[in-house]
């Protein structure tokens, strides 16, 4: 079973829409969780860390559900500039300090 | 804002040649990583490095690969005898504190093309 699984999409949404991505992880020893954004042929850039209590940064909200082992990212009021691939990443404490990435979910925001 | 820098941005090499990819991690960070991404595929872990030694490596990181931190600032990935399938974007990353709750920051990547 893959460490981290994501729906690859693509998600095509109109401007202003709300879109949600989910990501599941297989190992309950996972400690830290993150969402990264990756533009075409660029490096992953940290979007936000995901905490048990949930966290919000402007139009972006991240949630963690440890019991069901998934994390989510909600984007409200989508902008054209949100078009990118969104990667979830999981840091396991039991295997050293390795980040496991999902395959990424592709988002295109349409005018 | 501190950032991870990588050089070169693009490297073309002939099959069988050795390449060294260079990275300068964020200065107060403790953990260093190399990842690679084949075009259109996921970001794959290669190796993590802490306290001047490899802390973990993946199956991809075979005997052809090695890492070094030759001085206080640089972190290098060497591929001894490149193969066509080594063509990919190689990302260096660093993270700061202990094992928990520490975000990794990525460099802009080196695009390696093996011909």
Coordinates of N, CA and C in Angstrom, one line a residue:
Chain A
X1 N 0.8 -1.2 0.0 CA 0.0 0.0 0.0 C 0.9 1.2 0.0
X2 N 0.5 2.3 -0.8 CA 1.3 3.5 -0.9 C 1.3 4.2 0.5
X3 N 2.4 4.9 0.8 CA 2.4 5.7 2.0 C 1.4 6.8 2.0
X4 N 1.3 7.5 0.9 CA 0.4 8.6 0.7 C -0.3 8.5 -0.6
X5 N -1.6 8.7 -0.5 CA -2.4 8.6 -1.8 C -3.2 9.8 -1.9
X6 N -3.3 10.3 -3.2 CA -4.1 11.4 -3.5 C -4.8 11.1 -4.8
X7 N -6.0 11.7 -5.0 CA -6.7 11.7 -6.3 C -5.9 12.6 -7.2
X8 N -5.4 12.1 -8.3 CA -4.6 12.9 -9.2 C -5.3 14.0 -10.0
X9 N -6.7 13.9 -10.0 CA -7.5 14.8 -10.7 C -7.4 14.5 -12.2
X10 N -7.5 15.4 -13.1 CA -7.5 16.9 -12.8 C -8.8 17.4 -12.3
X11 N -8.7 18.5 -11.5 CA -9.9 19.2 -11.1 C -9.9 20.5 -11.9
X12 N -11.0 20.7 -12.6 CA -11.2 21.9 -13.4 C -12.3 22.7 -12.8
X13 N -12.1 23.8 -12.3 CA -13.2 24.6 -11.6 C -13.2 26.0 -12.1
X14 N -14.4 26.6 -12.0 CA -14.5 28.0 -12.4 C -13.9 28.9 -11.3
X15 N -13.5 30.1 -11.7 CA -13.1 31.1 -10.8 C -14.2 31.3 -9.7
X16 N -13.7 31.5 -8.5 CA -14.7 31.7 -7.4 C -15.2 30.5 -6.8
X17 N -15.0 29.3 -7.4 CA -15.5 28.1 -6.8 C -14.7 27.7 -5.6
X18 N -15.3 26.8 -4.8 CA -14.6 26.2 -3.7 C -14.2 24.8 -4.1
X19 N -13.0 24.4 -3.8 CA -12.6 23.1 -4.2 C -11.8 22.4 -3.0
X20 N -12.0 21.1 -2.9 CA -11.4 20.4 -1.7 C -10.6 19.2 -2.2
X21 N -9.4 19.0 -1.7 CA -8.6 17.9 -2.0 C -8.4 17.0 -0.7
X22 N -8.4 15.7 -0.9 CA -8.1 14.8 0.2 C -6.9 14.0 0.0
X23 N -6.3 13.6 1.0 CA -5.1 12.8 0.9 C -5.1 11.8 2.1
X24 N -4.8 10.5 1.8 CA -4.8 9.6 2.9 C -3.4 9.1 3.1
X25 N -3.1 8.7 4.3 CA -1.8 8.1 4.6 C -1.9 6.8 5.3
X26 N -1.0 5.9 5.1 CA -1.1 4.5 5.5 C -0.6 4.3 6.9
X27 N 0.4 5.1 7.3 CA 1.1 4.7 8.5 C 0.7 5.6 9.7
X28 N 0.2 4.9 10.7 CA -0.3 5.7 11.9 C 0.8 6.3 12.7
X29 N 2.1 6.0 12.4 CA 3.2 6.6 13.1 C 3.6 8.0 12.5
X30 N 2.9 8.4 11.4 CA 3.1 9.7 10.8 C 2.9 10.8 11.8
X31 N 3.8 11.7 11.8 CA 3.7 12.8 12.8 C 3.3 14.1 12.3
X32 N 3.8 14.5 11.1 CA 3.6 15.9 10.7 C 3.1 15.8 9.2
X33 N 2.3 16.8 8.9 CA 1.6 16.8 7.6 C 1.6 18.2 7.0
X34 N 1.7 18.1 5.7 CA 1.9 19.4 5.0 C 1.2 19.4 3.6
X35 N 0.9 20.6 3.2 CA 0.5 20.7 1.8 C 1.5 21.6 1.1
X36 N 1.9 21.1 -0.1 CA 2.8 21.9 -1.0 C 2.1 22.2 -2.3
X37 N 2.5 23.3 -2.9 CA 2.1 23.6 -4.2 C 3.2 23.5 -5.2
X38 N 3.0 22.9 -6.3 CA 4.0 22.8 -7.3 C 3.5 23.3 -8.7
X39 N 4.2 24.3 -9.2 CA 3.9 24.8 -10.5 C 4.7 24.0 -11.5
X40 N 4.3 24.0 -12.8 CA 4.9 23.2 -13.8 C 6.4 23.4 -13.8
X41 N 7.1 22.3 -13.7 CA 8.6 22.3 -13.8 C 9.3 23.2 -12.8
X42 N 8.6 23.4 -11.6 CA 9.2 24.2 -10.5 C 9.3 23.3 -9.3
X43 N 9.9 23.8 -8.3 CA 10.0 23.1 -7.0 C 8.7 23.1 -6.2
X44 N 8.5 22.1 -5.4 CA 7.4 22.2 -4.5 C 7.6 23.4 -3.5
X45 N 6.6 24.1 -3.3 CA 6.7 25.2 -2.3 C 5.7 25.0 -1.2
X46 N 6.1 25.1 0.0 CA 5.3 24.9 1.2 C 4.1 25.8 1.2
X47 N 2.9 25.2 1.2 CA 1.7 26.0 1.3 C 1.3 26.2 2.7
X48 N 1.2 25.1 3.4 CA 0.9 25.2 4.9 C 1.1 23.8 5.5
X49 N 1.4 23.9 6.8 CA 1.4 22.7 7.7 C 0.0 22.4 8.1
X50 N -0.2 21.2 8.5 CA -1.6 20.8 8.9 C -1.5 20.3 10.3
X51 N -2.3 21.0 11.1 CA -2.3 20.6 12.6 C -3.6 19.9 12.9
X52 N -3.6 19.2 14.0 CA -4.8 18.5 14.5 C -6.0 19.4 14.7
X53 N -5.7 20.6 15.1 CA -6.8 21.5 15.3 C -7.3 22.1 14.1
X54 N -6.7 21.9 12.9 CA -7.0 22.5 11.7 C -6.4 23.9 11.6
X55 N -6.1 24.4 10.5 CA -5.6 25.7 10.4 C -6.0 26.4 9.1
X56 N -6.0 27.7 9.1 CA -6.6 28.5 8.0 C -5.6 29.6 7.7
X57 N -5.4 29.8 6.4 CA -4.5 30.9 6.0 C -5.2 31.5 4.8
X58 N -6.0 32.6 5.1 CA -6.7 33.3 4.0 C -7.8 32.4 3.4
X59 N -7.7 32.1 2.1 CA -8.7 31.3 1.5 C -8.4 29.8 1.6
X60 N -7.3 29.4 2.3 CA -6.9 28.0 2.4 C -7.2 27.5 3.8
X61 N -7.8 26.3 3.9 CA -8.0 25.7 5.1 C -7.6 24.3 5.1
X62 N -6.8 23.8 6.0 CA -6.3 22.5 6.1 C -6.8 21.8 7.3
X63 N -7.1 20.5 7.2 CA -7.7 19.7 8.3 C -6.9 18.4 8.3
X64 N -6.8 17.9 9.5 CA -6.2 16.6 9.8 C -7.2 15.7 10.5
X65 N -7.4 14.5 10.1 CA -8.2 13.5 10.8 C -7.3 12.3 11.0
X66 N -6.8 12.2 12.3 CA -5.9 11.1 12.6 C -6.6 9.8 12.7
X67 N -7.8 9.8 13.1 CA -8.6 8.5 13.3 C -8.8 7.9 11.9
X68 N -9.1 8.7 10.9 CA -9.3 8.1 9.6 C -8.0 8.3 8.7
X69 N -7.0 8.8 9.2 CA -5.7 9.0 8.5 C -5.9 9.7 7.2
X70 N -6.5 10.9 7.2 CA -6.5 11.7 6.0 C -6.3 13.1 6.4
X71 N -5.8 13.9 5.4 CA -5.7 15.3 5.5 C -6.4 15.9 4.3
X72 N -6.9 17.1 4.5 CA -7.7 17.8 3.5 C -7.2 19.2 3.3
X73 N -7.4 19.7 2.1 CA -7.2 21.1 1.8 C -8.4 21.7 1.1
X74 N -8.9 22.8 1.6 CA -10.0 23.5 1.0 C -9.5 24.8 0.5
X75 N -9.9 25.1 -0.7 CA -9.6 26.4 -1.3 C -10.9 27.1 -1.6
X76 N -11.1 28.2 -1.0 CA -12.3 29.0 -1.3 C -12.0 30.1 -2.3
X77 N -13.1 30.5 -3.0 CA -13.0 31.6 -3.9 C -11.7 31.5 -4.8
X78 N -11.7 30.4 -5.6 CA -10.6 30.1 -6.4 C -10.2 31.2 -7.3
X79 N -8.9 31.4 -7.5 CA -8.3 32.4 -8.4 C -7.6 31.6 -9.5
X80 N -7.4 32.3 -10.6 CA -6.7 31.7 -11.8 C -5.3 31.3 -11.3
X81 N -4.7 32.1 -10.4 CA -3.4 31.9 -10.0 C -3.3 30.7 -9.0
X82 N -4.4 30.1 -8.6 CA -4.3 28.9 -7.8 C -4.1 27.6 -8.7
X83 N -4.1 27.8 -10.0 CA -3.9 26.6 -10.9 C -2.5 26.1 -10.7
X84 N -2.4 24.8 -10.3 CA -1.1 24.2 -9.9 C -1.4 22.8 -9.5
X85 N -0.3 22.1 -9.2 CA -0.5 20.7 -8.6 C -0.2 20.9 -7.1
X86 N -1.1 20.2 -6.3 CA -1.1 20.3 -4.9 C -0.6 19.0 -4.3
X87 N 0.5 19.0 -3.6 CA 1.1 17.8 -3.1 C 0.8 17.7 -1.6
X88 N 0.4 16.5 -1.1 CA 0.4 16.4 0.3 C 1.7 15.6 0.7
X89 N 2.2 15.9 1.9 CA 3.4 15.3 2.4 C 3.3 14.9 3.8
X90 N 3.9 13.8 4.1 CA 3.7 13.3 5.5 C 5.1 13.0 6.0
X91 N 5.4 13.4 7.2 CA 6.7 13.1 7.8 C 6.5 12.0 8.9
X92 N 7.2 10.9 8.7 CA 7.1 9.8 9.7 C 8.2 9.9 10.7
X93 N 8.0 9.7 11.9 CA 9.0 9.8 12.9 C 9.7 8.5 13.1
X94 N 9.2 7.4 12.6 CA 9.8 6.1 12.9 C 10.8 5.7 11.9
X95 N 10.9 6.4 10.8 CA 11.8 6.0 9.7 C 12.9 7.1 9.5
X96 N 13.3 7.7 10.6 CA 14.2 8.8 10.4 C 13.5 10.0 10.1
X97 N 13.9 10.8 9.1 CA 13.3 12.1 8.9 C 12.9 12.2 7.4
X98 N 12.1 11.2 7.0 CA 11.8 11.2 5.5 C 10.4 11.7 5.3
X99 N 10.3 12.6 4.3 CA 9.0 13.1 3.9 C 8.5 12.2 2.8
X100 N 7.2 11.8 2.9 CA 6.6 11.0 1.8 C 5.6 11.9 1.1
X101 N 5.7 11.9 -0.2 CA 4.8 12.8 -1.0 C 3.8 12.0 -1.7
X102 N 2.6 12.5 -1.8 CA 1.6 12.0 -2.7 C 1.9 12.3 -4.2
X103 N 1.2 11.8 -5.1 CA 1.4 12.0 -6.5 C 1.0 13.4 -6.9
X104 N 0.2 14.0 -6.1 CA -0.2 15.4 -6.4 C -1.6 15.4 -7.1
X105 N -2.3 16.5 -6.8 CA -3.6 16.7 -7.5 C -3.5 17.9 -8.3
X106 N -3.9 17.8 -9.6 CA -3.8 18.9 -10.5 C -5.1 19.7 -10.5
X107 N -4.9 21.0 -10.3 CA -6.0 22.0 -10.3 C -5.9 23.0 -11.4
X108 N -6.9 23.2 -12.2 CA -7.0 24.2 -13.2 C -8.2 25.1 -12.9
X109 N -8.0 26.4 -12.6 CA -9.1 27.3 -12.4 C -9.4 28.0 -13.7
X110 N -10.6 27.9 -14.1 CA -11.0 28.4 -15.5 C -11.7 29.8 -15.4
X111 N -11.4 30.7 -16.2 CA -12.0 32.0 -16.2 C -13.5 31.9 -16.4
Chain B
X1 N 14.4 36.5 2.7 CA 13.9 35.2 3.2 C 15.0 34.1 2.9
X2 N 15.4 33.4 3.9 CA 16.4 32.3 3.5 C 15.8 31.3 2.5
X3 N 16.7 30.8 1.7 CA 16.2 29.8 0.7 C 17.3 28.8 0.4
X4 N 16.9 27.7 -0.1 CA 17.8 26.7 -0.6 C 18.2 27.0 -2.0
X5 N 19.5 26.9 -2.3 CA 19.9 27.2 -3.7 C 20.6 26.0 -4.2
X6 N 20.4 25.8 -5.5 CA 21.0 24.6 -6.2 C 21.7 25.1 -7.5
X7 N 22.8 24.4 -7.8 CA 23.5 24.6 -9.0 C 24.0 23.3 -9.6
X8 N 24.0 23.2 -10.9 CA 23.5 24.1 -11.9 C 22.0 24.0 -12.0
X9 N 21.4 24.8 -12.7 CA 19.9 24.7 -12.9 C 19.6 23.6 -14.0
X10 N 20.6 23.4 -14.9 CA 20.4 22.4 -15.9 C 21.7 21.8 -16.2
X11 N 21.8 20.5 -16.3 CA 23.0 19.8 -16.6 C 22.7 18.7 -17.6
X12 N 23.5 18.7 -18.7 CA 23.4 17.7 -19.7 C 24.7 16.9 -19.7
X13 N 24.6 15.6 -19.6 CA 25.7 14.7 -19.5 C 25.6 13.5 -20.4
X14 N 26.7 12.9 -20.7 CA 26.6 11.7 -21.5 C 26.5 10.5 -20.6
X15 N 25.8 9.5 -21.0 CA 25.6 8.3 -20.3 C 27.0 7.7 -19.8
X16 N 27.1 7.3 -18.6 CA 28.4 6.8 -18.1 C 29.2 7.8 -17.4
X17 N 28.9 9.1 -17.6 CA 29.7 10.1 -16.9 C 29.3 10.4 -15.5
X18 N 30.2 10.9 -14.7 CA 29.8 11.3 -13.4 C 29.3 12.7 -13.3
X19 N 28.3 12.9 -12.5 CA 27.8 14.3 -12.3 C 27.8 14.6 -10.8
X20 N 28.0 15.9 -10.5 CA 27.8 16.3 -9.1 C 26.8 17.5 -9.1
X21 N 25.8 17.3 -8.3 CA 24.7 18.3 -8.1 C 25.0 19.0 -6.8
X22 N 24.9 20.3 -6.8 CA 25.3 21.1 -5.6 C 24.1 21.8 -5.0
X23 N 24.1 21.9 -3.7 CA 23.0 22.5 -3.0 C 23.6 23.3 -1.8
X24 N 23.1 24.5 -1.5 CA 23.4 25.2 -0.3 C 22.1 25.3 0.5
X25 N 21.9 24.4 1.6 CA 20.7 24.4 2.3 C 20.6 25.8 3.1
X26 N 19.4 25.9 3.8 CA 19.2 27.1 4.6 C 20.2 27.0 5.8
X27 N 20.8 28.1 6.2 CA 22.0 28.0 7.0 C 21.8 27.3 8.4
X28 N 20.7 27.5 9.1 CA 20.6 27.0 10.4 C 19.8 25.6 10.4
X29 N 19.6 25.1 9.3 CA 18.9 23.8 9.2 C 19.8 22.6 9.5
X30 N 19.1 21.6 10.0 CA 19.9 20.4 10.4 C 19.8 19.2 9.5
X31 N 18.6 19.1 8.8 CA 18.3 17.9 8.0 C 18.4 18.3 6.5
X32 N 19.0 17.5 5.8 CA 19.1 17.8 4.3 C 18.6 16.5 3.6
X33 N 18.1 16.8 2.4 CA 17.4 15.8 1.6 C 17.8 16.0 0.1
X34 N 17.7 14.9 -0.6 CA 17.7 14.9 -2.0 C 16.4 14.1 -2.5
X35 N 15.7 14.7 -3.4 CA 14.5 14.1 -4.0 C 14.7 14.2 -5.5
X36 N 14.0 13.4 -6.2 CA 14.0 13.5 -7.7 C 12.6 13.4 -8.2
X37 N 12.4 14.0 -9.3 CA 11.1 13.9 -10.0 C 11.3 13.7 -11.5
X38 N 10.9 12.5 -11.9 CA 10.9 12.3 -13.4 C 9.7 13.0 -14.0
X39 N 9.9 13.5 -15.1 CA 8.9 14.4 -15.8 C 7.5 13.7 -15.7
X40 N 6.5 14.4 -15.1 CA 5.2 13.9 -15.1 C 4.9 12.9 -14.0
X41 N 5.9 12.6 -13.2 CA 5.7 11.7 -12.1 C 5.8 12.3 -10.7
X42 N 5.7 11.5 -9.7 CA 5.7 12.1 -8.3 C 7.1 12.4 -7.9
X43 N 7.1 13.2 -6.8 CA 8.4 13.5 -6.1 C 8.8 12.3 -5.3
X44 N 10.1 11.8 -5.6 CA 10.5 10.6 -5.0 C 11.7 10.9 -4.0
X45 N 11.7 10.3 -2.9 CA 12.7 10.5 -1.9 C 14.0 9.7 -2.3
X46 N 15.1 10.3 -2.2 CA 16.4 9.6 -2.4 C 17.1 9.3 -1.1
X47 N 17.4 10.4 -0.4 CA 18.2 10.3 0.8 C 18.0 11.4 1.8
X48 N 18.2 11.1 3.0 CA 18.2 12.2 4.0 C 19.6 12.1 4.8
X49 N 20.0 13.3 5.3 CA 21.3 13.4 5.8 C 21.2 14.3 7.1
X50 N 21.8 13.8 8.1 CA 21.8 14.5 9.4 C 23.0 14.2 10.2
X51 N 23.6 15.2 10.8 CA 24.8 15.0 11.7 C 25.9 14.3 10.9
X52 N 26.1 14.8 9.7 CA 27.2 14.4 8.8 C 27.1 12.9 8.4
X53 N 25.9 12.3 8.4 CA 25.8 11.0 7.9 C 24.4 10.8 7.3
X54 N 24.3 9.8 6.5 CA 23.0 9.4 5.9 C 22.1 8.8 7.0
X55 N 20.9 9.4 7.1 CA 20.0 8.9 8.1 C 19.0 7.9 7.5
X56 N 18.7 8.1 6.2 CA 17.8 7.1 5.6 C 18.0 7.3 4.1
X57 N 17.9 6.2 3.3 CA 17.9 6.2 1.9 C 16.9 5.3 1.3
X58 N 16.5 5.6 0.1 CA 15.5 4.7 -0.6 C 16.2 3.7 -1.5
X59 N 15.3 2.9 -2.1 CA 15.9 1.8 -3.0 C 16.5 2.5 -4.2
X60 N 16.1 3.6 -4.6 CA 16.6 4.3 -5.7 C 18.1 4.7 -5.5
X61 N 18.4 5.0 -4.3 CA 19.8 5.5 -3.9 C 20.7 4.3 -3.8
X62 N 21.1 3.8 -4.9 CA 22.0 2.6 -4.9 C 23.5 3.0 -4.9
X63 N 24.4 2.1 -5.2 CA 25.8 2.4 -5.0 C 26.3 3.4 -6.0
X64 N 25.5 3.8 -7.0 CA 25.9 4.8 -8.0 C 25.8 6.2 -7.4
X65 N 25.0 6.3 -6.3 CA 24.8 7.6 -5.7 C 25.6 7.8 -4.4
X66 N 26.0 9.0 -4.1 CA 26.6 9.3 -2.9 C 26.3 10.8 -2.5
X67 N 26.4 11.1 -1.2 CA 26.2 12.5 -0.8 C 27.3 12.9 0.1
X68 N 27.5 14.2 0.1 CA 28.6 14.7 0.9 C 28.2 16.1 1.4
X69 N 28.7 16.4 2.6 CA 28.6 17.8 3.1 C 30.1 18.2 3.3
X70 N 30.8 18.6 2.3 CA 32.2 18.8 2.3 C 32.7 19.9 3.2
X71 N 31.8 20.9 3.4 CA 32.1 22.0 4.3 C 30.8 22.4 5.1
X72 N 30.8 23.5 5.7 CA 29.7 23.9 6.5 C 28.4 24.3 5.7
X73 N 28.6 24.5 4.4 CA 27.4 25.1 3.7 C 26.9 24.2 2.6
X74 N 27.8 23.5 1.9 CA 27.4 22.8 0.7 C 26.9 21.4 1.0
X75 N 26.0 20.9 0.2 CA 25.5 19.5 0.3 C 25.4 19.0 -1.1
X76 N 26.2 18.0 -1.4 CA 26.3 17.5 -2.8 C 25.7 16.1 -3.0
X77 N 25.2 15.9 -4.2 CA 24.8 14.6 -4.7 C 25.6 14.2 -5.9
X78 N 26.3 13.1 -5.8 CA 27.1 12.6 -6.9 C 26.5 11.3 -7.5
X79 N 26.4 11.3 -8.8 CA 26.0 10.1 -9.5 C 27.2 9.6 -10.3
X80 N 27.7 8.5 -9.9 CA 29.0 8.0 -10.5 C 29.0 7.7 -12.0
X81 N 28.1 7.0 -12.4 CA 28.0 6.6 -13.8 C 26.6 6.7 -14.3
X82 N 26.3 7.8 -14.9 CA 24.9 8.1 -15.1 C 24.2 7.2 -16.2
X83 N 23.0 6.9 -16.0 CA 22.2 6.1 -16.9 C 21.1 7.0 -17.5
X84 N 20.5 6.6 -18.6 CA 19.5 7.4 -19.3 C 18.3 7.6 -18.3
X85 N 18.0 6.6 -17.5 CA 16.9 6.7 -16.6 C 17.1 7.6 -15.4
X86 N 18.4 8.1 -15.3 CA 18.6 9.1 -14.2 C 18.2 10.5 -14.6
X87 N 17.7 10.7 -15.8 CA 17.2 12.0 -16.3 C 16.0 12.3 -15.5
X88 N 16.1 13.5 -14.8 CA 15.0 13.9 -13.9 C 15.3 15.3 -13.4
X89 N 14.4 15.8 -12.7 CA 14.6 17.0 -11.9 C 15.1 16.6 -10.5
X90 N 16.2 17.1 -10.0 CA 16.7 16.7 -8.7 C 16.5 17.9 -7.8
X91 N 15.8 17.7 -6.7 CA 15.5 18.7 -5.7 C 16.3 18.5 -4.4
X92 N 16.9 19.5 -3.9 CA 17.5 19.5 -2.6 C 16.5 20.1 -1.7
X93 N 16.5 19.7 -0.4 CA 15.6 20.3 0.5 C 16.3 20.3 1.9
X94 N 15.9 21.2 2.8 CA 16.4 21.2 4.1 C 15.3 21.5 5.1
X95 N 15.4 21.0 6.3 CA 14.5 21.3 7.3 C 15.2 21.6 8.6
X96 N 14.5 22.2 9.6 CA 15.3 22.9 10.7 C 15.4 22.1 11.9
X97 N 14.3 21.9 12.6 CA 14.5 21.4 14.0 C 14.5 19.9 14.1
X98 N 13.9 19.4 15.1 CA 13.9 17.9 15.3 C 13.0 17.2 14.3
X99 N 12.7 16.0 14.7 CA 12.0 15.1 13.8 C 10.5 15.6 13.6
X100 N 10.0 16.2 14.5 CA 8.6 16.5 14.4 C 8.3 18.0 14.0
X101 N 7.2 18.2 13.3 CA 6.7 19.5 13.0 C 7.8 20.4 12.3
X102 N 8.5 19.8 11.4 CA 9.5 20.6 10.7 C 9.3 20.6 9.2
X103 N 8.9 21.8 8.7 CA 8.7 21.9 7.3 C 10.0 21.8 6.5
X104 N 9.9 21.1 5.3 CA 11.1 21.1 4.4 C 10.9 22.1 3.4
X105 N 12.0 22.8 3.0 CA 12.0 23.8 2.0 C 12.9 23.3 0.9
X106 N 12.4 23.5 -0.3 CA 13.1 23.0 -1.5 C 13.8 24.1 -2.3
X107 N 14.9 23.6 -2.9 CA 15.6 24.4 -3.9 C 14.9 24.4 -5.2
X108 N 15.4 25.2 -6.2 CA 14.7 25.3 -7.5 C 14.9 24.1 -8.3
X109 N 15.8 23.3 -8.0 CA 16.0 22.0 -8.7 C 17.1 22.1 -9.7
X110 N 17.7 21.0 -10.0 CA 18.6 20.8 -11.2 C 18.0 19.8 -12.1
X111 N 17.8 20.3 -13.3 CA 17.3 19.4 -14.4 C 18.5 18.6 -15.0
X112 N 18.5 17.3 -14.8 CA 19.6 16.5 -15.3 C 19.1 15.8 -16.5
X113 N 19.8 15.9 -17.6 CA 19.5 15.2 -18.9 C 20.7 14.3 -19.2
X114 N 20.4 13.1 -19.3 CA 21.5 12.1 -19.7 C 21.2 11.7 -21.1
X115 N 22.2 11.9 -21.9 CA 22.1 11.5 -23.4 C 23.0 10.4 -23.8

